[in-house]
Amino acid sequence: MRVLLTGAAGFIGIHVMDGLLSRGHDVRAMDSLRPDVHKGSLPWRVPRGVEPLIGDMRDPVAVEEAMAGIDAVIHLAAKVGLGVDVGDMPDYAASNDVGTAEVLVAMARAGVSRLTLASSMVVYGEGFGLCSDHGAVRPAPRFERALKSGDFEPPCPHCGQPLETQLVVEDTPFDPRNAYATSKAAQEFYAANWARATGGAVAMMRYHNVYGPGMPKDTPYAGVASIFTSALRRGEAPQVFEDGRQRRDFIHVRDVAAATVLACERHESGVRAFNVGSGIPRTVGEMAAALATTLAGPAPVVTQRYRLGDVRHITADSSRLRRELDWQPEIDFHDGMAELAHLDAASELSSPHRAMMPQE
């Protein structure tokens, strides 16, 4: 297939490009190279045979030109991060929602009927918890007064008791709790509208906590694994927020890329969401400890600090992806942590897909 890959210079994008090329697809690679997303990255190098385009997804002319002759779109381009401040809302709405709308309009005009969309587990908010008295419930919001006192667990909204964390499935109702999460939910709604109006197919890939080579470093967009690793390389202890018991599903970027390429190839009709995770929940404290052990660095420090917009626990059931697309994660958590820990700053960014212009 001839695939338009947006966000191609990003952390996940460079690995998806590898996956597409290894499976024989033709790739048109598009990225805005906006500085707030690519801060500290080396120049974008595009492999021979890949057509590079620099353009903003919000520019209808650029997007329409990029769509010519395309069979399928993998749309990764987005402003990422938390978006916990009210002032962040316009940029998330413009970058993610308007950008996606322009891509969908251009697809409709060009007759491109296959979309694979990068979404996120953040659309679920806190997901669901199990109360001993009230069963499965949506956790109540976490308030600053509770966080300040070290009470980090979201309570049952009915009785205030602690909840047992549950895996969320794809039909769990959305509960986005910050601007970034809201923008990802909106992207999904726009894509579903497009699919119904055009008869197109869309696979929503709800990525969990992605880590691995090429992660952004020490920016608002860096994953917690990258922040911990940078601290350890400086000889400093990783600073773990809250009590370190936040549950996440850490998934290696190459496994995420493989799932994304499979969805592009195999999802041919209708609207379908796929959780993309390893299937093994772990705590943030466990990740910090694994990295500290691998790098023989100081033990993590649990700070009790918090960010109001953070979700306490979010882990999802990814069995649909395994069942319907015949995908399995291949990279063990401890092997992935060891790989991440031993990448130095230069090699971590020196993918073969990092100076603008094709290689000679």
PDB file of N, CA and C in Angstrom, residues 297-350:
ATOM      1  N   GLY A 297      22.293   2.776  39.864  1.00  0.00           N
ATOM      2  CA  GLY A 297      22.171   4.140  40.377  1.00  0.00           C
ATOM      3  C   GLY A 297      21.495   4.179  41.724  1.00  0.00           C
ATOM      4  N   PRO A 298      21.303   5.379  42.241  1.00  0.00           N
ATOM      5  CA  PRO A 298      20.641   5.511  43.542  1.00  0.00           C
ATOM      6  C   PRO A 298      19.191   5.060  43.489  1.00  0.00           C
ATOM      7  N   ALA A 299      18.719   4.588  44.616  1.00  0.00           N
ATOM      8  CA  ALA A 299      17.343   4.104  44.699  1.00  0.00           C
ATOM      9  C   ALA A 299      16.360   5.248  44.479  1.00  0.00           C
ATOM     10  N   PRO A 300      15.208   4.957  43.907  1.00  0.00           N
ATOM     11  CA  PRO A 300      14.203   6.012  43.697  1.00  0.00           C
ATOM     12  C   PRO A 300      13.767   6.653  45.009  1.00  0.00           C
ATOM     13  N   VAL A 301      13.404   7.925  44.912  1.00  0.00           N
ATOM     14  CA  VAL A 301      12.878   8.669  46.044  1.00  0.00           C
ATOM     15  C   VAL A 301      11.403   8.944  45.798  1.00  0.00           C
ATOM     16  N   VAL A 302      10.573   8.496  46.703  1.00  0.00           N
ATOM     17  CA  VAL A 302       9.136   8.753  46.612  1.00  0.00           C
ATOM     18  C   VAL A 302       8.866  10.117  47.229  1.00  0.00           C
ATOM     19  N   THR A 303       8.380  11.047  46.416  1.00  0.00           N
ATOM     20  CA  THR A 303       8.342  12.458  46.814  1.00  0.00           C
ATOM     21  C   THR A 303       7.023  12.915  47.422  1.00  0.00           C
ATOM     22  N   GLN A 304       5.948  12.175  47.188  1.00  0.00           N
ATOM     23  CA  GLN A 304       4.595  12.591  47.577  1.00  0.00           C
ATOM     24  C   GLN A 304       4.097  13.802  46.783  1.00  0.00           C
ATOM     25  N   ARG A 305       4.907  14.264  45.815  1.00  0.00           N
ATOM     26  CA  ARG A 305       4.437  15.342  44.948  1.00  0.00           C
ATOM     27  C   ARG A 305       3.357  14.791  44.019  1.00  0.00           C
ATOM     28  N   TYR A 306       2.571  15.696  43.433  1.00  0.00           N
ATOM     29  CA  TYR A 306       1.465  15.252  42.589  1.00  0.00           C
ATOM     30  C   TYR A 306       1.145  16.325  41.562  1.00  0.00           C
ATOM     31  N   ARG A 307       0.415  15.901  40.540  1.00  0.00           N
ATOM     32  CA  ARG A 307      -0.156  16.835  39.563  1.00  0.00           C
ATOM     33  C   ARG A 307      -1.644  16.545  39.517  1.00  0.00           C
ATOM     34  N   LEU A 308      -2.436  17.572  39.663  1.00  0.00           N
ATOM     35  CA  LEU A 308      -3.873  17.393  39.824  1.00  0.00           C
ATOM     36  C   LEU A 308      -4.504  16.672  38.637  1.00  0.00           C
ATOM     37  N   GLY A 309      -3.981  16.886  37.429  1.00  0.00           N
ATOM     38  CA  GLY A 309      -4.577  16.272  36.246  1.00  0.00           C
ATOM     39  C   GLY A 309      -4.157  14.838  35.999  1.00  0.00           C
ATOM     40  N   ASP A 310      -3.223  14.317  36.806  1.00  0.00           N
ATOM     41  CA  ASP A 310      -2.760  12.947  36.584  1.00  0.00           C
ATOM     42  C   ASP A 310      -3.838  11.930  36.956  1.00  0.00           C
ATOM     43  N   VAL A 311      -3.867  10.859  36.195  1.00  0.00           N
ATOM     44  CA  VAL A 311      -4.727   9.721  36.514  1.00  0.00           C
ATOM     45  C   VAL A 311      -3.966   8.798  37.454  1.00  0.00           C
ATOM     46  N   ARG A 312      -4.650   8.288  38.462  1.00  0.00           N
ATOM     47  CA  ARG A 312      -3.995   7.430  39.442  1.00  0.00           C
ATOM     48  C   ARG A 312      -3.660   6.060  38.849  1.00  0.00           C
ATOM     49  N   HIS A 313      -4.648   5.381  38.339  1.00  0.00           N
ATOM     50  CA  HIS A 313      -4.456   4.045  37.757  1.00  0.00           C
ATOM     51  C   HIS A 313      -5.151   3.992  36.405  1.00  0.00           C
ATOM     52  N   ILE A 314      -4.482   3.428  35.418  1.00  0.00           N
ATOM     53  CA  ILE A 314      -5.184   3.116  34.180  1.00  0.00           C
ATOM     54  C   ILE A 314      -4.464   1.944  33.507  1.00  0.00           C
ATOM     55  N   THR A 315      -5.117   0.823  33.499  1.00  0.00           N
ATOM     56  CA  THR A 315      -4.612  -0.371  32.824  1.00  0.00           C
ATOM     57  C   THR A 315      -5.789  -1.007  32.105  1.00  0.00           C
ATOM     58  N   ALA A 316      -5.544  -1.462  30.907  1.00  0.00           N
ATOM     59  CA  ALA A 316      -6.647  -1.925  30.067  1.00  0.00           C
ATOM     60  C   ALA A 316      -6.427  -3.345  29.586  1.00  0.00           C
ATOM     61  N   ASP A 317      -7.493  -3.940  29.193  1.00  0.00           N
ATOM     62  CA  ASP A 317      -7.502  -5.268  28.604  1.00  0.00           C
ATOM     63  C   ASP A 317      -7.207  -5.124  27.106  1.00  0.00           C
ATOM     64  N   SER A 318      -6.098  -5.698  26.650  1.00  0.00           N
ATOM     65  CA  SER A 318      -5.711  -5.593  25.242  1.00  0.00           C
ATOM     66  C   SER A 318      -5.983  -6.874  24.465  1.00  0.00           C
ATOM     67  N   SER A 319      -6.877  -7.719  24.977  1.00  0.00           N
ATOM     68  CA  SER A 319      -7.107  -9.012  24.333  1.00  0.00           C
ATOM     69  C   SER A 319      -7.773  -8.878  22.964  1.00  0.00           C
ATOM     70  N   ARG A 320      -8.553  -7.808  22.735  1.00  0.00           N
ATOM     71  CA  ARG A 320      -9.179  -7.639  21.415  1.00  0.00           C
ATOM     72  C   ARG A 320      -8.118  -7.539  20.322  1.00  0.00           C
ATOM     73  N   LEU A 321      -7.078  -6.779  20.583  1.00  0.00           N
ATOM     74  CA  LEU A 321      -6.004  -6.615  19.603  1.00  0.00           C
ATOM     75  C   LEU A 321      -5.327  -7.951  19.319  1.00  0.00           C
ATOM     76  N   ARG A 322      -5.076  -8.716  20.354  1.00  0.00           N
ATOM     77  CA  ARG A 322      -4.457 -10.029  20.169  1.00  0.00           C
ATOM     78  C   ARG A 322      -5.372 -10.957  19.379  1.00  0.00           C
ATOM     79  N   ARG A 323      -6.639 -10.923  19.717  1.00  0.00           N
ATOM     80  CA  ARG A 323      -7.596 -11.850  19.107  1.00  0.00           C
ATOM     81  C   ARG A 323      -7.912 -11.494  17.659  1.00  0.00           C
ATOM     82  N   GLU A 324      -8.168 -10.221  17.387  1.00  0.00           N
ATOM     83  CA  GLU A 324      -8.664  -9.836  16.072  1.00  0.00           C
ATOM     84  C   GLU A 324      -7.560  -9.540  15.063  1.00  0.00           C
ATOM     85  N   LEU A 325      -6.415  -9.072  15.528  1.00  0.00           N
ATOM     86  CA  LEU A 325      -5.340  -8.722  14.596  1.00  0.00           C
ATOM     87  C   LEU A 325      -4.140  -9.655  14.709  1.00  0.00           C
ATOM     88  N   ASP A 326      -4.250 -10.688  15.561  1.00  0.00           N
ATOM     89  CA  ASP A 326      -3.194 -11.685  15.711  1.00  0.00           C
ATOM     90  C   ASP A 326      -1.862 -11.026  16.080  1.00  0.00           C
ATOM     91  N   TRP A 327      -1.930 -10.141  17.061  1.00  0.00           N
ATOM     92  CA  TRP A 327      -0.736  -9.423  17.532  1.00  0.00           C
ATOM     93  C   TRP A 327      -0.363  -9.892  18.925  1.00  0.00           C
ATOM     94  N   GLN A 328       0.922  -9.957  19.187  1.00  0.00           N
ATOM     95  CA  GLN A 328       1.417 -10.250  20.529  1.00  0.00           C
ATOM     96  C   GLN A 328       2.603  -9.338  20.828  1.00  0.00           C
ATOM     97  N   PRO A 329       2.678  -8.768  22.038  1.00  0.00           N
ATOM     98  CA  PRO A 329       3.892  -8.024  22.393  1.00  0.00           C
ATOM     99  C   PRO A 329       5.062  -8.988  22.497  1.00  0.00           C
ATOM    100  N   GLU A 330       6.220  -8.550  22.047  1.00  0.00           N
ATOM    101  CA  GLU A 330       7.389  -9.429  22.003  1.00  0.00           C
ATOM    102  C   GLU A 330       8.495  -9.027  22.965  1.00  0.00           C
ATOM    103  N   ILE A 331       8.459  -7.809  23.487  1.00  0.00           N
ATOM    104  CA  ILE A 331       9.592  -7.316  24.272  1.00  0.00           C
ATOM    105  C   ILE A 331       9.242  -7.335  25.752  1.00  0.00           C
ATOM    106  N   ASP A 332       9.965  -8.135  26.504  1.00  0.00           N
ATOM    107  CA  ASP A 332       9.776  -8.260  27.943  1.00  0.00           C
ATOM    108  C   ASP A 332      10.085  -6.939  28.644  1.00  0.00           C
ATOM    109  N   PHE A 333       9.329  -6.638  29.694  1.00  0.00           N
ATOM    110  CA  PHE A 333       9.494  -5.392  30.439  1.00  0.00           C
ATOM    111  C   PHE A 333      10.936  -5.207  30.905  1.00  0.00           C
ATOM    112  N   HIS A 334      11.528  -6.204  31.528  1.00  0.00           N
ATOM    113  CA  HIS A 334      12.876  -6.050  32.071  1.00  0.00           C
ATOM    114  C   HIS A 334      13.909  -5.909  30.957  1.00  0.00           C
ATOM    115  N   ASP A 335      13.721  -6.637  29.850  1.00  0.00           N
ATOM    116  CA  ASP A 335      14.619  -6.465  28.710  1.00  0.00           C
ATOM    117  C   ASP A 335      14.482  -5.056  28.131  1.00  0.00           C
ATOM    118  N   GLY A 336      13.249  -4.574  28.039  1.00  0.00           N
ATOM    119  CA  GLY A 336      13.033  -3.225  27.515  1.00  0.00           C
ATOM    120  C   GLY A 336      13.613  -2.159  28.406  1.00  0.00           C
ATOM    121  N   MET A 337      13.482  -2.331  29.726  1.00  0.00           N
ATOM    122  CA  MET A 337      14.077  -1.369  30.661  1.00  0.00           C
ATOM    123  C   MET A 337      15.596  -1.366  30.544  1.00  0.00           C
ATOM    124  N   ALA A 338      16.190  -2.557  30.396  1.00  0.00           N
ATOM    125  CA  ALA A 338      17.641  -2.639  30.260  1.00  0.00           C
ATOM    126  C   ALA A 338      18.112  -1.949  28.983  1.00  0.00           C
ATOM    127  N   GLU A 339      17.367  -2.162  27.892  1.00  0.00           N
ATOM    128  CA  GLU A 339      17.712  -1.499  26.628  1.00  0.00           C
ATOM    129  C   GLU A 339      17.633   0.012  26.778  1.00  0.00           C
ATOM    130  N   LEU A 340      16.554   0.486  27.372  1.00  0.00           N
ATOM    131  CA  LEU A 340      16.368   1.927  27.536  1.00  0.00           C
ATOM    132  C   LEU A 340      17.453   2.514  28.420  1.00  0.00           C
ATOM    133  N   ALA A 341      17.790   1.822  29.491  1.00  0.00           N
ATOM    134  CA  ALA A 341      18.769   2.343  30.435  1.00  0.00           C
ATOM    135  C   ALA A 341      20.156   2.465  29.828  1.00  0.00           C
ATOM    136  N   HIS A 342      20.495   1.589  28.891  1.00  0.00           N
ATOM    137  CA  HIS A 342      21.850   1.576  28.355  1.00  0.00           C
ATOM    138  C   HIS A 342      22.008   2.347  27.054  1.00  0.00           C
ATOM    139  N   LEU A 343      20.936   2.967  26.606  1.00  0.00           N
ATOM    140  CA  LEU A 343      21.071   3.864  25.456  1.00  0.00           C
ATOM    141  C   LEU A 343      21.675   5.176  25.927  1.00  0.00           C
ATOM    142  N   ASP A 344      22.747   5.625  25.299  1.00  0.00           N
ATOM    143  CA  ASP A 344      23.252   6.950  25.679  1.00  0.00           C
ATOM    144  C   ASP A 344      22.490   8.013  24.910  1.00  0.00           C
ATOM    145  N   ALA A 345      22.670   9.260  25.303  1.00  0.00           N
ATOM    146  CA  ALA A 345      21.857  10.346  24.735  1.00  0.00           C
ATOM    147  C   ALA A 345      22.006  10.454  23.231  1.00  0.00           C
ATOM    148  N   ALA A 346      23.197  10.177  22.703  1.00  0.00           N
ATOM    149  CA  ALA A 346      23.385  10.319  21.260  1.00  0.00           C
ATOM    150  C   ALA A 346      22.736   9.178  20.505  1.00  0.00           C
ATOM    151  N   SER A 347      23.008   7.937  20.956  1.00  0.00           N
ATOM    152  CA  SER A 347      22.467   6.808  20.208  1.00  0.00           C
ATOM    153  C   SER A 347      20.965   6.741  20.306  1.00  0.00           C
ATOM    154  N   GLU A 348      20.395   7.269  21.407  1.00  0.00           N
ATOM    155  CA  GLU A 348      18.951   7.201  21.589  1.00  0.00           C
ATOM    156  C   GLU A 348      18.216   7.992  20.515  1.00  0.00           C
ATOM    157  N   LEU A 349      18.853   9.039  20.014  1.00  0.00           N
ATOM    158  CA  LEU A 349      18.197   9.866  19.012  1.00  0.00           C
ATOM    159  C   LEU A 349      18.712   9.612  17.606  1.00  0.00           C
ATOM    160  N   SER A 350      19.764   8.789  17.465  1.00  0.00           N
ATOM    161  CA  SER A 350      20.366   8.623  16.153  1.00  0.00           C
ATOM    162  C   SER A 350      19.767   7.442  15.409  1.00  0.00           C
TER     163      SER A 350
END
